[in-house]
Amino acid sequence: MSKIDYIKNSEIFKALSNPIRLQMVDFLLDDECCVTDVVNELGISQSASSQHLLILKNSGIVYPEKHGTRTCYKVKNKLAEEIIKLLKTNNND
Amino acid sequence: MSKIDYIKNSEIFKALSNPIRLQMVDFLLDDECCVTDVVNELGISQSASSQHLLILKNSGIVYPEKHGTRTCYKVKNKLAEEIIKLLKTNNND
DNA sequence: TTTACATATTAGAATATCCTAATATTATAA
DNA sequence: TTATAATATTAGGATATTCTAATATGTAAA
């Protein structure tokens, strides 16, 4: 029953407030992937993909792991994971 | 295990992506209230309050009930309620 | 009815978001 | 090395957000 940090939490929602980023998080939860995979899966430009991933990284939802020339992004945020789970179970009217 | 509607759900997050609106939803969950109460609780202008409440209404998170000159806003959205619950229980690092 | 109260709406400025196009960086392969 | 692949960064335009200030609307009390 702790107090909510509205500013901090609203930043998580801001990160998830874009449909592309929401899809990215869902996709990276199943298959942690490199940027090119995300580009192919979502059908967006490489630049846009990098910029969205940066936003997700800055909001603490994903983190990058370098492997050679590739960067593999993984979701690591309990709240974000719980929220995605909610979206999947909620037969949201 | 249904597919997620990214566009639709991202709109909920957009509504919650502003700290004032996030606080509004939390406040209205406890004490469903008229606009003036919200104004006093959050310390924002009447106009800003009305505009934020309209956004919450349009996103399907709250709905208004008229009582005389007052408008009483209530939260009615299962997903939003679950999310706020998550924020309260998650000892979010 | 006038007046006051509660809320809604509008206009416009400041700022933020998000895209594309172009270029930079970095690591491996040839 | 040089070339290529993968990713990051930058600039700038189009659009969206959010505030304040001003005005409009609706209801009830005097």
XYZ file of C-alpha atoms (C1' of nucleotides) in Angstrom:
246
model
C 0.000 0.000 0.000
C 2.892 2.318 -0.665
C 2.449 5.749 -2.200
C 2.718 5.889 -5.952
C 5.521 7.877 -7.576
C 3.422 9.470 -10.297
C 6.267 11.073 -12.179
C 8.421 7.982 -12.292
C 5.589 5.648 -13.209
C 4.160 7.974 -15.827
C 7.472 7.626 -17.641
C 6.945 3.902 -17.960
C 3.532 4.586 -19.428
C 4.956 7.169 -21.762
C 7.339 4.522 -23.076
C 4.405 2.159 -23.600
C 2.115 4.842 -25.021
C 3.323 4.275 -28.565
C 1.890 1.220 -30.357
C 5.223 0.393 -31.985
C 7.038 0.386 -28.666
C 4.283 -1.625 -27.039
C 4.622 -4.223 -29.771
C 8.405 -4.129 -29.398
C 8.209 -4.949 -25.711
C 5.782 -7.777 -26.365
C 8.020 -9.125 -29.119
C 11.215 -8.845 -27.070
C 9.580 -10.652 -24.186
C 9.110 -13.763 -26.309
C 12.227 -13.611 -28.454
C 14.963 -11.356 -27.213
C 16.361 -10.025 -30.438
C 18.751 -7.825 -32.306
C 17.692 -4.590 -33.933
C 17.413 -6.112 -37.406
C 14.970 -8.724 -36.123
C 12.830 -5.961 -34.675
C 13.006 -4.041 -37.938
C 11.841 -7.105 -39.871
C 9.154 -8.083 -37.389
C 7.591 -4.645 -37.116
C 8.241 -3.416 -40.621
C 9.704 -0.066 -39.616
C 12.916 1.693 -40.568
C 16.227 0.908 -38.915
C 16.544 4.458 -37.654
C 13.085 4.534 -36.143
C 13.742 1.168 -34.575
C 16.959 2.369 -32.942
C 15.264 5.481 -31.663
C 12.358 3.576 -30.148
C 14.700 1.073 -28.548
C 16.651 3.951 -27.051
C 13.472 5.288 -25.482
C 12.649 1.872 -24.067
C 16.190 1.594 -22.743
C 16.100 5.041 -21.141
C 12.836 4.200 -19.421
C 14.448 1.106 -17.929
C 12.294 -1.413 -19.744
C 14.940 -3.047 -21.941
C 18.699 -3.288 -21.903
C 21.171 -4.003 -24.711
C 23.749 -6.763 -24.956
C 26.426 -6.420 -27.604
C 27.382 -9.494 -29.603
C 29.823 -8.620 -32.335
C 28.142 -6.127 -34.605
C 24.719 -7.025 -33.252
C 22.934 -5.593 -30.305
C 20.535 -7.888 -28.560
C 17.794 -6.178 -26.584
C 16.113 -7.872 -23.653
C 13.194 -6.887 -21.495
C 14.063 -6.583 -17.845
C 11.431 -4.723 -15.914
C 9.045 -6.416 -13.570
C 6.337 -3.782 -13.904
C 6.436 -3.800 -17.693
C 6.269 -7.563 -17.756
C 3.294 -7.591 -15.398
C 1.540 -5.002 -17.516
C 1.998 -7.017 -20.710
C 0.714 -10.040 -18.873
C -2.344 -8.040 -17.882
C -2.957 -7.041 -21.493
C -2.903 -10.678 -22.512
C -5.216 -12.007 -19.850
C -7.586 -9.056 -19.749
C -10.268 -9.727 -22.280
C -10.264 -5.986 -22.517
C -13.818 -5.148 -23.507
C -3.344 -15.764 -24.433
C -5.144 -13.523 -26.890
C -3.290 -11.222 -29.261
C -2.706 -7.737 -27.960
C -4.341 -4.783 -29.689
C -1.323 -2.490 -29.617
C -3.059 0.588 -30.904
C -5.981 0.377 -28.552
C -3.903 -0.432 -25.494
C -1.301 2.193 -26.243
C -4.091 4.744 -25.921
C -4.701 3.690 -22.349
C -1.014 4.149 -21.662
C -1.033 7.531 -23.339
C -3.775 8.580 -20.971
C -1.700 7.377 -18.034
C 1.557 8.789 -19.389
C 1.002 12.151 -17.742
C 1.783 12.348 -13.999
C -1.220 14.562 -13.314
C -3.617 12.151 -15.000
C -2.034 9.201 -13.259
C -2.578 10.920 -9.936
C -6.145 11.793 -10.957
C -6.990 8.181 -11.640
C -5.491 7.101 -8.339
C -7.402 9.834 -6.512
C -10.703 9.103 -8.252
C -10.370 5.420 -7.424
C -10.425 6.187 -3.706
C -12.818 9.116 -3.637
C -14.914 9.574 -6.727
C -15.127 13.336 -6.930
C -16.249 16.470 -8.675
C -13.902 18.627 -10.716
C -13.373 21.145 -7.935
C -12.204 18.394 -5.587
C -9.677 17.313 -8.181
C -8.542 20.898 -8.635
C -7.983 21.277 -4.909
C -6.340 17.909 -4.438
C -3.876 18.267 -7.287
C -3.332 22.007 -7.136
C -3.858 22.631 -10.841
C -6.089 25.069 -12.714
C -9.760 24.386 -13.354
C -9.214 24.488 -17.086
C -6.309 22.065 -17.037
C -8.312 19.799 -14.781
C -11.256 19.737 -17.172
C -8.995 19.049 -20.110
C -7.210 16.183 -18.392
C -10.519 14.673 -17.270
C -11.755 14.863 -20.852
C -8.720 12.901 -21.998
C -9.332 10.283 -19.327
C -12.965 10.123 -20.348
C -12.162 9.775 -24.046
C -9.768 6.945 -23.281
C -12.544 5.119 -21.439
C -10.949 5.260 -18.012
C -13.439 7.535 -16.254
C -17.004 8.601 -16.822
C -18.915 11.664 -15.571
C -22.116 11.807 -13.572
C -23.926 15.119 -13.394
C -25.350 16.244 -10.068
C -26.749 19.742 -10.267
C -23.902 22.024 -11.224
C -21.326 19.440 -10.264
C -19.845 16.691 -12.354
C -18.714 13.645 -10.481
C -16.044 11.579 -12.201
C -15.667 7.887 -11.494
C -13.107 5.353 -12.623
C -14.594 2.466 -14.526
C -11.994 0.508 -16.398
C -10.795 -2.871 -15.301
C -7.410 -2.578 -16.956
C -6.702 0.825 -15.462
C -7.697 -0.390 -12.038
C -5.459 -3.440 -12.323
C -2.583 -1.259 -13.429
C -2.949 1.098 -10.479
C -3.106 -1.920 -8.219
C 0.146 -3.126 -9.757
C 1.802 0.232 -9.084
C 0.829 0.013 -5.431
C 1.964 -3.534 -4.810
C 5.067 -3.425 -6.989
C 7.851 -2.195 -4.779
C 9.063 -0.731 -8.023
C 12.820 -0.695 -7.597
C -34.356 37.459 -13.735
C -30.089 38.428 -12.106
C -26.229 36.556 -9.804
C -23.000 33.297 -8.560
C -21.079 28.789 -8.920
C -19.321 24.725 -11.412
C -17.705 23.128 -15.433
C -16.598 23.157 -20.417
C -14.562 25.039 -24.448
C -11.484 27.726 -27.341
C -7.242 29.927 -28.974
C -2.638 30.151 -29.074
C 2.196 29.681 -27.412
C 5.841 26.605 -25.779
C 7.432 22.262 -25.869
C 7.600 17.293 -27.016
C 7.097 13.428 -30.115
C 8.109 10.784 -34.182
C 9.191 10.269 -38.701
C 12.640 10.360 -42.842
C 17.011 11.273 -44.823
C 21.573 11.527 -44.204
C 25.737 10.520 -41.892
C 28.679 8.429 -38.178
C 30.410 4.582 -35.583
C 31.865 -0.011 -34.664
C 33.051 -4.802 -35.523
C 33.925 -8.464 -38.539
C 35.138 -10.452 -43.180
C 37.694 -10.393 -47.319
C 43.783 -2.231 -44.793
C 39.394 -2.022 -47.214
C 34.718 -3.324 -47.578
C 30.554 -4.608 -45.572
C 27.121 -5.298 -42.104
C 24.744 -3.735 -37.939
C 23.624 -0.130 -35.266
C 23.642 4.680 -33.585
C 23.217 9.518 -34.116
C 21.825 13.947 -36.001
C 18.963 17.429 -38.269
C 14.779 19.055 -39.379
C 9.829 19.030 -40.554
C 5.103 17.630 -39.358
C 2.219 16.784 -35.823
C 0.777 16.286 -30.921
C 0.714 17.669 -26.152
C -0.121 20.787 -22.386
C -0.352 24.932 -20.377
C -2.617 29.771 -19.513
C -5.975 33.198 -20.462
C -10.250 34.180 -21.932
C -14.890 33.088 -22.797
C -19.069 30.094 -22.956
C -22.557 27.106 -20.971
C -25.584 25.271 -17.604
C -27.718 25.147 -12.934
C -29.408 26.919 -8.745
C -29.954 30.474 -5.291
C -31.294 35.161 -4.153
